[in-house]
Amino acid sequence: MALKPDASSHNETPATPATPNPDTTVAATTMTTAPVKMASIIAKPLGLLLSPPLDAPEPHEHKTLLEEAQGAAISGDRMGRETSRVVLANGDLLPTNVTPSHYDIHLKPDLATGVVSGSVAVDALVNEATEQIVLHAKSIAITRALVYHSGALLVSVGGDAVIYEDELEMATIQLPCVLRAAEQVQIVITFTGVLSESMYGLYRCKYRDRIGNPSVMLVTQFQAKCARLAFPCWDEPAFKAEFTLTLTVPSKHTALSNMPVVQETEGCEGVKTVYFARSPRMSTYLLAIVSGELDYIEATALAGDVITDSSSPQRAPVPCRVYTAAADIDKVQFSLDTAVKVLELLVDMFGCAYPLPKLDLVAVPELEAGGMENWGLILFRTVRLFITTQTSLWIRQKAVYVIAHELSHQWFGNLVTMAWWDDLWLNEGFATWIGIHITDLMYPEWRRWDHFAIEDRQAALSADSLRSSHPVQVTIKGSADIDQVFDSITYYKGCSLIRMLSAHLGTDAFMAGVRAYLNAHAYASATTSDLWAALEAASGQPVAELMHSWTTCVGYPVVSVDTDFESGEMRLTQNRFLHSGHVTPDEDSTLWWVPLGMISSECAHPVSAVLHDRSGSFEIPGSPAATWIKLNYNNAGLYRVRYSCDALRRLALAAASDDLMCTADAVGILNDAVALAISGHVPTSAVLDMVAAFQERQPEFVILQILGLFLESLHQTWADRSPPAVREHIRALARSLFAPQAAALGWAHRPGDSPLVARLRAISIPRAAWAGDAQVIAKALEYFEQFYSAPTEPKPFHHDFTASVFEIAVRCGPVANHARVRDMYEHSARWHLSEDHRMAALGAMACSRDPSCMWQTLDYALSDHVLPQDLNIVMGFMVTADHRSKHILWRWFKLNYQHLVARLGEASALLGHVVSTVIGDFATPEMADDVEMWFADKHTAAFDRSLPQSLEFIRVRAAWFERDSDDVEQWFESYSGESCDC
């Protein structure tokens, strides 16, 4: 695994590129010459603007050129003839009268001016006679379109024959003749465009070049509907095609795409042209480009086709590389090793070779998502690939999961793709399940499914308990709606359903069905029904019938348990669960298939049963000797369980003893109890009783994490309206849980500590500090002062505590610590900070309790010091820093909303994430009304799903307080603790 400074990417045997043909403006409607090759078609007017990126024009000249290009691409192209166009049959969907089979693309981006000149030759089939070609194009001006048939030019039209529809992001090319059905044609289009100003389409990404100077690289983010920003295309997942890509980029750049490089040719003025091999059939959103001064490290995975001409058959090697800027090449070895292991495991699981000749992972400083699964060229935020000895355990665990998630997409999503975005859960739910499953195989000591139970699964259950939720198979309201369904329902409810179904069918039968599904639909598109059919054939069970309500209906059930331990019988009833607690008959019409999985005090092995109907009677396992009963063994099912008061009391006592019940089942009891308290099914005092009882259980990371999250949520909800004494009581209870753990475990990891003990130590210290433990606070302030004053490596404290030390120093230390962590964020190399610790310094800035520091931090977040993708880190820390901070954040947000829109983009998913974070922790009816009124006249298309969900959450929490405030206050009257020091 040698470190290789790179001037080229993976190379195959050189192939001769297409011979350039300078004549691209043929005016005749027929001719007998062969169609012009894509690689030769460059829009001449913009080609004259191309110049080496180091020769950037002065700012005013840059603006003039960019505005000129944007004017042509966005507004100056309205000169097309206003004639009728094909009526779309399904809202925003393209017609299928012409469908592509191969794109031959040449792009010439100018990094200095932001202008792109390009051409694309599309081999297409005419399915229905037509005088129009309708395709996607956004911020692009088509300058000429030519149509060939059997090598002869049928028609050539100029830009004035193109009609653009901004709202649909489509372009209609009007033809003077009819294309006949069943004809194979080649459509050659020249166009001009611009490099995107956001992290979508083809955009400029800031980084540092080989000698450390600020520079820009080219990056693409085409998912879900942004390939149309780079070239005219059929930008829907079902329109799969093969791609041949050619790029003209600076000579010093390494150019990467999905396929290996076949040839490079040097041009003049410091540019080169790079030709890539032809791809297999794939969707447009998976096409990818990266170009910059990059280095790589390399290894091989035995993940290709089986080699049978040897005595011991094995798989062919697949080269795997991780690319990054030269200065960071020593940070990616762990990620490369992980990718190789994951790829080999996935090949064995799927029984199918990795489909491409190479796999590249690229660390990208500016990326909208944590990872993007482009086929053969997977992009990651730097924090996901930069894993060193100083990286915290939790970030290391996240890195393994994210790599496994994105690599699983190479089959589930790329090889077989959902036909439309309403089945996005097929991609993301399954990749989430595989990502966790692979992580659990590689590192069983991490107990990754326990983490899923307390975080991701709860996020899905919480979101799906709202009236404003949506089914897993979601109806897409329009193209603007697509980005919003990349949410916890799609990812985590989807994963939970896969987990529930695989547990019911058995992993072997489940994976047999998955392999059959992949083989049947390879290089094509599929639907949920296709997956169910494959699983039914493999298992012999009626999967489609069992899962129909789970995927097509919103919500999930709560199963109420009425027990009679004397008779050994129990009555179970299912109803839809809502956080509000008020379910109308119309909302409660769905019946789910509910796998029960029952254990009891006398029956540790789960007894399988199913609730199909509204209610049913079942025997208590181990009766009549059983003293408690637990449903939903191992949290495998996606539902809540509501026990009678007597049954819950018995169960809580059992769960508080680690000898009687496993961790996963104790987690399920706690999570359900908290949700039932918020909805009003049980009083909050019942949960507080459980918190007290669980202090007797052997301390475990996942249990204490749930208890800590509950107490923080209780504090946030009660903060604005409860007496100060109640808030102090809540923190005193938290202190009684976490301060003893912090004292017992200390600040140093010990030989033999398991990862779960390390995680327990890592959460106990910050939670004890949040609760006001004086000893933890004093030690953290001492460590911060020592580290800031004399940066050393290793640090005076373990790297797992870096974020905690920074946060405590700002929240509980002198005001000057705010400026100090900003200094550490801006000059991270001086303090030897890893990427995740640099982000921790940024988040810590938002932890100050000083209002002036809060305002400074928020203004700083909008500066060039903070990348747009990281802005929500500041917001997330700010809302929980202090019970007043969320109100300061809301005032700042309203004053700076237009700046946020300009920085993130009005249609950006990032804007929706910021909105949800800013308003998500309010808990009064007045704030719900204020937020709703303020957004009433705003353009909310980018978050018109998440905004109603956030408003509903605010009102749910407000109702929780109004219903249980007296109950909580009375419970705490019997509890007294020392006042908090922080």
mmCIF file of N, CA, C and O in Angstrom, residues 12 79 367 491 523 529 824 919:
data_model
loop_
_atom_site.group_PDB
_atom_site.id
_atom_site.type_symbol
_atom_site.label_atom_id
_atom_site.label_comp_id
_atom_site.label_asym_id
_atom_site.label_seq_id
_atom_site.Cartn_x
_atom_site.Cartn_y
_atom_site.Cartn_z
ATOM 1 N N GLU A 12 -6.676 2.395 -17.847
ATOM 2 C CA GLU A 12 -6.787 1.178 -18.623
ATOM 3 C C GLU A 12 -5.885 1.307 -19.846
ATOM 4 O O GLU A 12 -5.219 2.319 -20.070
ATOM 5 N N MET A 79 -36.291 32.883 -25.846
ATOM 6 C CA MET A 79 -36.661 33.286 -27.194
ATOM 7 C C MET A 79 -37.247 32.128 -27.995
ATOM 8 O O MET A 79 -37.537 32.253 -29.163
ATOM 9 N N LEU A 367 -19.247 19.088 1.089
ATOM 10 C CA LEU A 367 -20.178 18.091 0.563
ATOM 11 C C LEU A 367 -21.471 18.198 1.340
ATOM 12 O O LEU A 367 -21.459 18.238 2.575
ATOM 13 N N TYR A 491 -34.919 6.422 6.016
ATOM 14 C CA TYR A 491 -33.711 5.712 6.439
ATOM 15 C C TYR A 491 -33.991 4.753 7.598
ATOM 16 O O TYR A 491 -33.702 3.553 7.509
ATOM 17 N N TYR A 523 -28.768 -3.926 -13.287
ATOM 18 C CA TYR A 523 -28.649 -2.877 -14.307
ATOM 19 C C TYR A 523 -30.013 -2.356 -14.757
ATOM 20 O O TYR A 523 -30.155 -1.807 -15.848
ATOM 21 N N SER A 529 -42.617 -3.929 -4.688
ATOM 22 C CA SER A 529 -43.292 -5.185 -5.028
ATOM 23 C C SER A 529 -42.308 -6.221 -5.566
ATOM 24 O O SER A 529 -42.459 -7.423 -5.308
ATOM 25 N N MET A 824 -8.668 27.941 18.317
ATOM 26 C CA MET A 824 -8.327 26.539 18.073
ATOM 27 C C MET A 824 -8.996 26.017 16.805
ATOM 28 O O MET A 824 -8.413 25.228 16.057
ATOM 29 N N ILE A 919 -36.001 25.739 15.366
ATOM 30 C CA ILE A 919 -37.304 25.801 16.027
ATOM 31 C C ILE A 919 -37.632 24.535 16.802
ATOM 32 O O ILE A 919 -38.643 24.480 17.509
#
